Coordinates of C-alpha atoms in Angstrom, one line a residue:
Chain A
X1 CA 39.1 239.3 24.0
X2 CA 40.7 238.4 27.8
X3 CA 42.8 241.4 29.6
X4 CA 44.1 241.0 32.1
X5 CA 44.2 244.2 34.8
X6 CA 47.0 245.2 36.6
X7 CA 44.4 246.4 39.2
X8 CA 41.9 244.8 41.6
X9 CA 38.8 246.1 41.1
X10 CA 35.9 243.9 43.3
X11 CA 32.6 245.9 43.0
X12 CA 31.0 247.6 39.5
X13 CA 29.0 250.8 39.3
X14 CA 26.4 252.1 37.5
X15 CA 25.1 255.8 36.2
X16 CA 21.7 254.7 34.4
X17 CA 20.6 258.4 32.4
X18 CA 22.1 257.4 28.6
X19 CA 25.0 254.5 30.0
X20 CA 22.1 252.3 30.6
X21 CA 19.2 252.7 29.7
X22 CA 18.0 255.3 26.3
X23 CA 15.1 258.1 27.9
X24 CA 15.4 260.1 25.0
X25 CA 13.5 258.2 23.0
X26 CA 12.0 256.3 25.7
X27 CA 10.6 260.2 27.7
X28 CA 9.7 260.7 24.0
X29 CA 6.9 258.1 23.6
X30 CA 5.7 258.0 27.2
X31 CA 4.9 262.2 26.9
X32 CA 2.6 260.9 23.0
X33 CA 1.0 258.1 24.9
X34 CA -0.2 260.7 28.3
X35 CA -0.1 264.0 26.4
X36 CA -1.6 262.9 22.7
X37 CA -5.2 264.2 23.9
X38 CA -3.8 267.7 24.9
X39 CA -0.6 268.6 22.8
X40 CA -1.4 266.2 19.4
X41 CA 1.5 268.6 17.6
X42 CA 4.4 268.7 20.1
X43 CA 7.6 267.4 19.1
X44 CA 7.8 263.9 21.5
X45 CA 11.8 264.5 21.5
X46 CA 12.3 268.3 21.8
X47 CA 9.7 267.9 25.2
X48 CA 12.7 265.5 26.4
X49 CA 15.8 267.2 25.6
X50 CA 14.1 271.0 26.8
X51 CA 12.2 268.1 30.6
X52 CA 16.3 266.7 30.7
X53 CA 17.9 270.3 29.9
X54 CA 16.1 271.2 33.4
X55 CA 18.2 268.1 34.4
X56 CA 21.3 269.3 35.7
X57 CA 20.0 273.7 36.7
X58 CA 17.1 270.3 39.8
X59 CA 20.4 269.5 41.3
X60 CA 21.9 272.2 41.4
X61 CA 19.9 273.4 44.0
X62 CA 20.3 270.4 46.5
X63 CA 24.3 270.0 45.7
X64 CA 24.8 274.0 47.1
X65 CA 23.0 273.5 49.5
X66 CA 20.1 275.6 49.1
X67 CA 17.4 273.0 49.4
X68 CA 17.7 270.2 51.1
X69 CA 18.4 267.3 49.7
X70 CA 15.0 265.8 48.2
X71 CA 14.4 262.0 46.3
X72 CA 15.1 263.5 42.1
X73 CA 10.8 262.0 41.5
X74 CA 10.3 265.2 43.3
X75 CA 13.4 267.8 40.8
X76 CA 12.1 265.7 38.3
X77 CA 8.0 266.5 38.8
X78 CA 9.9 271.1 39.6
X79 CA 12.1 270.8 36.3
X80 CA 9.1 269.7 34.5
X81 CA 7.0 272.3 35.6
X82 CA 9.4 274.7 35.0
X83 CA 9.4 273.2 30.7
X84 CA 5.0 273.2 31.3
X85 CA 3.8 276.5 30.2
X86 CA 6.6 276.3 26.7
X87 CA 5.1 272.8 25.5
X88 CA 1.2 274.4 26.0
X89 CA 0.7 272.1 28.7
X90 CA -1.2 274.6 31.4
X91 CA -4.7 272.0 31.1
X92 CA -2.8 269.3 31.9
X93 CA -4.6 267.7 34.9
X94 CA -2.8 266.4 38.0
X95 CA -2.8 263.4 37.6
X96 CA -1.8 262.9 34.2
X97 CA 1.3 265.0 35.1
X98 CA 1.6 262.9 37.6
X99 CA 2.0 259.8 35.8
X100 CA 3.7 262.0 33.0
X101 CA 6.2 262.2 35.8
X102 CA 6.5 258.7 36.1
X103 CA 7.8 258.4 33.0
X104 CA 11.3 257.9 34.3
X105 CA 11.1 255.2 36.1
X106 CA 9.2 252.9 32.2
X107 CA 12.6 254.0 30.3
X108 CA 14.1 251.2 28.1
X109 CA 17.9 249.6 28.4
X110 CA 20.0 249.8 25.6
X111 CA 19.8 245.9 23.8
X112 CA 23.8 244.6 25.6
X113 CA 22.3 245.8 28.7
X114 CA 21.1 243.1 30.7
X115 CA 23.2 240.6 28.5
X116 CA 26.5 242.6 29.4
X117 CA 25.8 242.8 33.6
X118 CA 24.7 239.4 34.2
X119 CA 27.9 238.7 32.8
X120 CA 29.6 241.0 34.8
X121 CA 28.0 239.8 38.1
X122 CA 28.9 236.6 37.9
X123 CA 33.3 237.9 37.9
X124 CA 31.6 242.1 40.2
X125 CA 30.3 243.1 42.6
X126 CA 27.2 245.9 41.1
X127 CA 24.8 249.0 41.3
X128 CA 23.9 251.4 40.2
X129 CA 25.7 254.6 41.5
X130 CA 23.0 256.9 39.6
X131 CA 21.1 259.9 40.6
X132 CA 17.6 258.2 40.5
X133 CA 16.3 257.2 43.4
X134 CA 15.7 253.7 44.8
X135 CA 12.5 253.8 43.5
X136 CA 12.8 255.2 40.6
X137 CA 15.3 252.6 39.9
X138 CA 14.2 249.2 41.0
X139 CA 11.8 249.9 38.7
X140 CA 14.2 250.3 35.9
X141 CA 15.8 247.2 36.6
X142 CA 13.0 245.0 36.9
X143 CA 11.1 247.0 34.1
X144 CA 15.2 245.4 32.5
X145 CA 16.1 242.7 33.7
X146 CA 19.0 244.9 35.8
X147 CA 19.9 242.1 38.8
X148 CA 21.5 244.7 41.6
X149 CA 23.8 243.2 44.3
X150 CA 22.4 246.9 45.9
X151 CA 21.2 250.0 44.5
X152 CA 23.7 253.1 45.6
X153 CA 23.5 256.5 44.4
X154 CA 22.4 260.5 45.4
X155 CA 19.7 258.6 47.3
X156 CA 22.0 256.5 49.6
X157 CA 24.6 259.9 49.6
X158 CA 21.8 262.5 51.0
X159 CA 24.1 264.7 47.5
X160 CA 24.1 264.0 43.7
X161 CA 26.5 263.4 41.5
X162 CA 30.1 264.4 40.4
X163 CA 29.2 265.7 44.6
X164 CA 32.7 263.3 46.0
X165 CA 30.5 261.8 48.9
X166 CA 27.6 259.8 46.2
X167 CA 30.9 258.2 44.6
X168 CA 32.6 257.7 49.0
X169 CA 29.0 256.6 49.8
X170 CA 29.2 253.8 47.6
X171 CA 32.4 252.2 48.3
X172 CA 32.0 252.4 52.0
X173 CA 28.2 250.6 51.9
X174 CA 30.3 248.0 49.5
X175 CA 33.6 247.9 52.6
X176 CA 36.0 248.5 49.8
X177 CA 38.4 251.0 49.7
X178 CA 37.9 254.0 46.5
X179 CA 40.6 252.0 44.2
X180 CA 39.0 248.1 43.8
X181 CA 35.6 250.0 42.4
X182 CA 35.8 250.7 38.7
X183 CA 32.8 253.0 37.8
X184 CA 31.2 252.9 34.2
X185 CA 29.1 255.4 32.8
X186 CA 28.7 257.7 29.1
X187 CA 29.7 260.7 30.6
X188 CA 33.1 261.9 30.9
X189 CA 32.5 264.5 34.0
X190 CA 30.9 261.8 36.1
X191 CA 33.7 259.9 35.4
X192 CA 36.5 262.3 35.8
X193 CA 34.5 263.4 39.8
X194 CA 34.7 259.4 40.3
X195 CA 38.7 259.9 39.2
X196 CA 39.6 262.3 42.1
X197 CA 37.4 260.4 45.0
X198 CA 40.3 257.1 43.5
X199 CA 37.9 255.6 42.5
X200 CA 38.9 253.3 38.6
X201 CA 37.1 254.2 35.0
X202 CA 36.0 252.7 32.5
X203 CA 33.7 254.9 29.5
X204 CA 30.5 253.6 27.5
X205 CA 29.9 255.1 23.8
X206 CA 26.6 256.2 23.7
X207 CA 26.5 258.0 20.6
X208 CA 23.4 258.4 20.2
X209 CA 22.9 259.2 23.4
X210 CA 21.3 262.5 23.3
X211 CA 19.8 262.3 19.5
X212 CA 22.3 260.6 16.4
X213 CA 25.6 261.5 17.4
X214 CA 24.8 263.7 20.4
X215 CA 26.0 261.9 22.9
X216 CA 30.0 260.7 23.2
X217 CA 31.9 258.3 21.5
X218 CA 35.1 258.0 23.0
X219 CA 36.0 260.2 26.5
X220 CA 37.8 263.5 26.9
X221 CA 39.3 262.2 30.2
X222 CA 41.7 259.8 31.2
X223 CA 39.9 256.9 31.4
X224 CA 41.1 253.2 32.4
X225 CA 39.0 252.0 30.3
X226 CA 36.9 252.9 26.4
X227 CA 34.5 250.4 25.5
X228 CA 31.5 250.4 23.0
X229 CA 29.9 249.3 24.8
X230 CA 28.8 246.3 28.0
X231 CA 29.7 242.6 26.1
X232 CA 32.7 245.0 25.2
X233 CA 33.5 246.2 29.2
X234 CA 33.0 242.1 30.0
X235 CA 35.5 241.5 27.7
X236 CA 37.7 244.1 28.8
X237 CA 37.4 243.2 32.6
X238 CA 38.3 238.7 31.7
X239 CA 33.5 238.3 32.4
Chain B
X1 CA -4.0 226.4 48.7
X2 CA -4.3 230.5 47.4
X3 CA -5.9 232.8 49.9
X4 CA -7.6 236.3 48.3
X5 CA -6.1 239.2 50.9
X6 CA -8.1 241.4 51.4
X7 CA -5.6 244.5 51.6
X8 CA -3.7 245.2 49.7
X9 CA 0.8 244.8 49.3
X10 CA 3.5 245.9 47.1
X11 CA 6.4 245.4 49.3
X12 CA 7.8 242.5 50.6
X13 CA 10.5 243.3 53.8
X14 CA 12.8 240.4 55.0
X15 CA 14.1 239.8 58.8
X16 CA 17.1 237.7 57.7
X17 CA 18.8 236.4 61.3
X18 CA 16.7 233.5 61.7
X19 CA 13.7 234.5 59.7
X20 CA 15.4 233.8 56.9
X21 CA 19.0 232.6 57.0
X22 CA 20.4 230.0 59.9
X23 CA 22.5 232.1 62.0
X24 CA 23.7 230.0 65.2
X25 CA 24.8 226.4 63.1
X26 CA 26.6 228.6 60.1
X27 CA 28.5 230.1 63.5
X28 CA 29.4 227.5 64.8
X29 CA 30.4 226.2 61.9
X30 CA 32.9 229.1 60.7
X31 CA 34.0 228.8 65.0
X32 CA 35.1 225.8 64.1
X33 CA 36.8 226.3 61.1
X34 CA 38.9 229.0 62.3
X35 CA 39.1 228.6 65.6
X36 CA 40.2 224.8 66.2
X37 CA 43.8 225.2 65.5
X38 CA 43.2 227.7 69.2
X39 CA 40.7 226.3 71.1
X40 CA 39.9 221.8 70.4
X41 CA 37.7 222.0 73.2
X42 CA 35.1 224.5 73.0
X43 CA 31.8 223.6 72.2
X44 CA 30.7 225.8 69.0
X45 CA 27.4 226.1 69.8
X46 CA 27.8 227.3 72.9
X47 CA 30.3 230.0 70.9
X48 CA 27.1 230.8 68.5
X49 CA 24.8 231.2 71.3
X50 CA 27.2 233.2 73.3
X51 CA 28.0 236.3 70.5
X52 CA 24.8 235.8 69.5
X53 CA 24.1 236.7 74.0
X54 CA 25.6 240.0 73.3
X55 CA 23.3 241.2 70.2
X56 CA 20.8 242.6 72.0
X57 CA 23.0 244.4 74.1
X58 CA 25.5 245.3 71.7
X59 CA 22.7 248.1 69.8
X60 CA 21.0 249.0 72.7
X61 CA 23.5 252.1 72.9
X62 CA 22.7 252.5 69.2
X63 CA 19.1 253.0 69.8
X64 CA 19.7 254.9 73.2
X65 CA 21.8 257.6 71.4
X66 CA 24.9 256.3 73.5
X67 CA 26.5 256.0 70.7
X68 CA 26.9 257.5 66.3
X69 CA 24.9 254.1 63.8
X70 CA 28.3 252.2 63.1
X71 CA 27.5 248.6 61.2
X72 CA 26.5 245.2 62.2
X73 CA 30.1 244.6 61.8
X74 CA 31.6 246.5 63.8
X75 CA 29.0 246.4 66.4
X76 CA 29.1 242.2 66.5
X77 CA 32.9 242.7 66.4
X78 CA 32.8 244.5 70.1
X79 CA 29.9 242.1 71.0
X80 CA 33.2 239.5 70.6
X81 CA 35.1 240.8 71.7
X82 CA 33.3 240.6 75.2
X83 CA 32.8 237.1 74.6
X84 CA 36.4 236.8 73.8
X85 CA 38.1 236.2 76.9
X86 CA 34.9 233.5 78.2
X87 CA 36.6 231.2 75.9
X88 CA 39.3 231.7 76.6
X89 CA 40.6 233.4 72.6
X90 CA 42.3 236.5 74.1
X91 CA 45.5 234.7 71.8
X92 CA 43.5 234.3 68.6
X93 CA 45.9 236.3 66.0
X94 CA 44.0 239.3 65.1
X95 CA 43.7 238.7 61.6
X96 CA 41.9 235.2 62.7
X97 CA 39.9 237.5 64.8
X98 CA 38.9 240.0 61.8
X99 CA 38.4 237.3 59.5
X100 CA 35.7 235.5 61.6
X101 CA 33.2 239.0 62.3
X102 CA 32.8 237.8 58.6
X103 CA 31.4 234.6 59.7
X104 CA 28.0 236.5 59.6
X105 CA 28.7 237.5 56.1
X106 CA 28.9 233.9 55.9
X107 CA 25.2 232.1 56.7
X108 CA 23.5 229.4 55.2
X109 CA 19.8 229.8 54.4
X110 CA 16.9 227.4 55.5
X111 CA 15.9 226.1 52.7
X112 CA 13.1 226.9 51.9
X113 CA 14.1 230.7 51.4
X114 CA 15.9 230.2 48.2
X115 CA 12.7 228.8 46.2
X116 CA 10.2 231.0 48.2
X117 CA 11.9 234.0 47.5
X118 CA 12.1 232.8 44.0
X119 CA 8.1 233.2 43.2
X120 CA 7.5 236.2 45.1
X121 CA 9.7 238.0 43.9
X122 CA 7.2 237.7 40.4
X123 CA 4.8 239.5 42.4
X124 CA 5.9 242.3 45.0
X125 CA 8.6 244.2 45.3
X126 CA 11.9 242.5 48.2
X127 CA 14.2 243.6 50.0
X128 CA 15.5 243.0 53.4
X129 CA 14.9 245.6 56.5
X130 CA 17.6 244.2 58.6
X131 CA 20.1 245.1 61.3
X132 CA 22.9 244.0 58.8
X133 CA 24.9 246.0 57.0
X134 CA 24.4 246.5 53.5
X135 CA 28.0 244.2 52.6
X136 CA 27.2 241.7 54.8
X137 CA 23.2 240.6 53.0
X138 CA 25.2 241.5 50.0
X139 CA 26.6 238.7 50.7
X140 CA 24.2 236.5 52.4
X141 CA 22.4 237.5 48.8
X142 CA 24.9 236.4 46.7
X143 CA 25.5 232.8 48.5
X144 CA 22.0 232.3 49.0
X145 CA 20.7 233.4 45.9
X146 CA 18.2 236.2 47.7
X147 CA 16.8 238.0 44.1
X148 CA 16.3 241.6 46.7
X149 CA 15.2 243.5 44.3
X150 CA 16.9 246.8 46.9
X151 CA 19.7 245.9 50.3
X152 CA 17.1 248.1 53.1
X153 CA 17.3 248.2 56.5
X154 CA 19.7 249.7 59.4
X155 CA 22.6 251.1 57.6
X156 CA 20.0 253.2 55.5
X157 CA 17.9 254.2 58.2
X158 CA 20.9 255.1 60.0
X159 CA 19.0 252.8 63.3
X160 CA 18.9 249.5 64.7
X161 CA 15.5 248.0 64.9
X162 CA 13.2 247.6 66.8
X163 CA 13.1 251.6 66.1
X164 CA 10.4 253.1 63.8
X165 CA 13.2 254.8 61.9
X166 CA 13.8 251.7 60.0
X167 CA 10.6 250.6 59.4
X168 CA 9.4 253.4 58.0
X169 CA 12.7 254.3 55.8
X170 CA 12.6 251.4 53.7
X171 CA 9.1 251.9 53.3
X172 CA 9.4 256.0 51.9
X173 CA 12.7 254.4 49.7
X174 CA 10.0 252.2 47.8
X175 CA 7.7 255.5 48.0
X176 CA 4.8 253.6 49.6
X177 CA 2.4 253.8 51.9
X178 CA 3.4 251.2 55.6
X179 CA -0.3 249.6 55.1
X180 CA 1.3 248.6 51.2
X181 CA 4.3 246.8 53.3
X182 CA 4.4 243.8 54.5
X183 CA 7.1 242.5 57.4
X184 CA 7.7 239.3 57.7
X185 CA 9.3 237.9 60.4
X186 CA 10.2 235.2 62.6
X187 CA 9.8 237.4 66.2
X188 CA 7.3 238.5 67.7
X189 CA 8.3 241.7 68.7
X190 CA 9.7 242.7 65.4
X191 CA 6.2 242.1 64.1
X192 CA 4.4 243.9 66.6
X193 CA 7.2 247.3 66.4
X194 CA 6.1 247.1 62.6
X195 CA 2.4 246.7 63.0
X196 CA 2.9 249.4 65.6
X197 CA 4.6 251.7 62.4
X198 CA 1.0 250.4 60.0
X199 CA 2.9 247.7 58.2
X200 CA 1.2 244.5 58.0
X201 CA 2.9 241.9 58.9
X202 CA 4.5 237.3 58.3
X203 CA 5.1 235.0 60.7
X204 CA 7.6 232.5 59.7
X205 CA 8.1 229.2 62.1
X206 CA 11.5 228.9 63.0
X207 CA 11.4 226.7 66.3
X208 CA 15.1 225.5 65.8
X209 CA 16.6 228.9 65.8
X210 CA 18.0 228.9 69.0
X211 CA 18.6 225.8 69.1
X212 CA 16.3 222.7 69.1
X213 CA 12.7 224.0 69.9
X214 CA 14.1 227.2 71.1
X215 CA 12.7 229.5 68.2
X216 CA 9.1 231.1 67.7
X217 CA 6.9 228.1 66.2
X218 CA 3.9 230.7 66.8
X219 CA 3.5 234.2 67.6
X220 CA 2.8 236.0 70.6
X221 CA 1.3 239.0 68.8
X222 CA -1.6 239.6 66.3
X223 CA -0.2 238.2 62.6
X224 CA -1.7 239.5 59.0
X225 CA 0.1 235.7 58.7
X226 CA 2.1 233.1 59.8
X227 CA 3.1 231.3 57.9
X228 CA 5.3 227.2 58.3
X229 CA 8.5 228.7 56.1
X230 CA 8.3 231.0 52.8
X231 CA 6.6 228.6 50.4
X232 CA 3.6 228.7 52.7
X233 CA 4.2 233.0 52.9
X234 CA 3.3 232.8 49.0
X235 CA 1.1 230.0 48.9
X236 CA -1.1 232.1 51.5
X237 CA 0.6 235.8 49.4
X238 CA -1.2 233.6 46.4
X239 CA 2.8 233.6 44.6

């Protein structure tokens, strides 16, 4: 099924956590590997949910201007400290905590991502527009065969989504008007913010992102394309 | 020939103009295509040399803080205006001038570059640390199969080589100490500046960069590796 778009898109930008990678089961797996000697009975999925649960709070300090921009690795570590006592991890060695913090560099992609991006790459410029830092995104790209043209997003913009600067900095880096760029995400708030900046939008269904049935299976805001996965998106973009 | 390095390198950074791409004959070719209707008798190689001859002058205004950072595309256009009258191009249409300015996005790589980078990619993180802007480097990468992990360099740093910030911003983006990074260039001054920041250095011979015999066939400063081309560099780095 190929669709003729009635608008021209040159570049496609991707949210990463949830949209491209399954952070929940990956973090649970990495935490179990590293923390099992300390906490055999820990609910690893609950640990992943709790760590991710601090995500917006940590970034909001930057977005609100209360602290200067710092890489997501730094914010992940602060968030990990926030939940540390709750999960009985006070005695975990610093070396292990530092290694655990880099679990976000070792997330696995959903199975449609590598083949979908390979098809889209032939026709579009591709870049992550994620809140992840550059080194994190390079590790995820190498692990999951993500063929980025450039790593864009928060670290380039010096602020965090959904602040407009992050989307606009990505368009500017590619010398494109917002209307020539499409933001792809499985989170309606990300797409609403991109649309408000003038970008085209595509929603990807990830119904199990936050646990079975707890992700978005459809957008809750108007979008240009709603797709089941990246292969469906490639079909709909004629790639 | 594999060499055991006595130092560990994780990432390799590349100068682009001259080191990876043959700007001189590429610009001459593009200029001839676009300007022939206006200037049949023009010496296209001399035109390329003159345009490139304004390169350092244009960037020095940014490095000295006299003007804010602007992308190399903007500086290339200012430099083109500087030589415009000298080559009798005052009557050239604005549309053609704008298209000519993007000739720097359509440069061809030296023949060893694609196979050399493919070998190095398997073992090292790779990024351009060039004065070129992101969109220019993406175009060159797509044209010449440069498999970058991230586009680093001037636009990320907000300043131009050989200012230390450009090298150090690249290391920081990859979360690496300078000693874990190697700068690769065919220009000794670029390597001297990188070495002063603590990076490892490798020189690539490009004896014909500025015309036959007018490029550097050997470094004029101390380097960690001197290589004939990227395949020789891959040999020497065990990749």
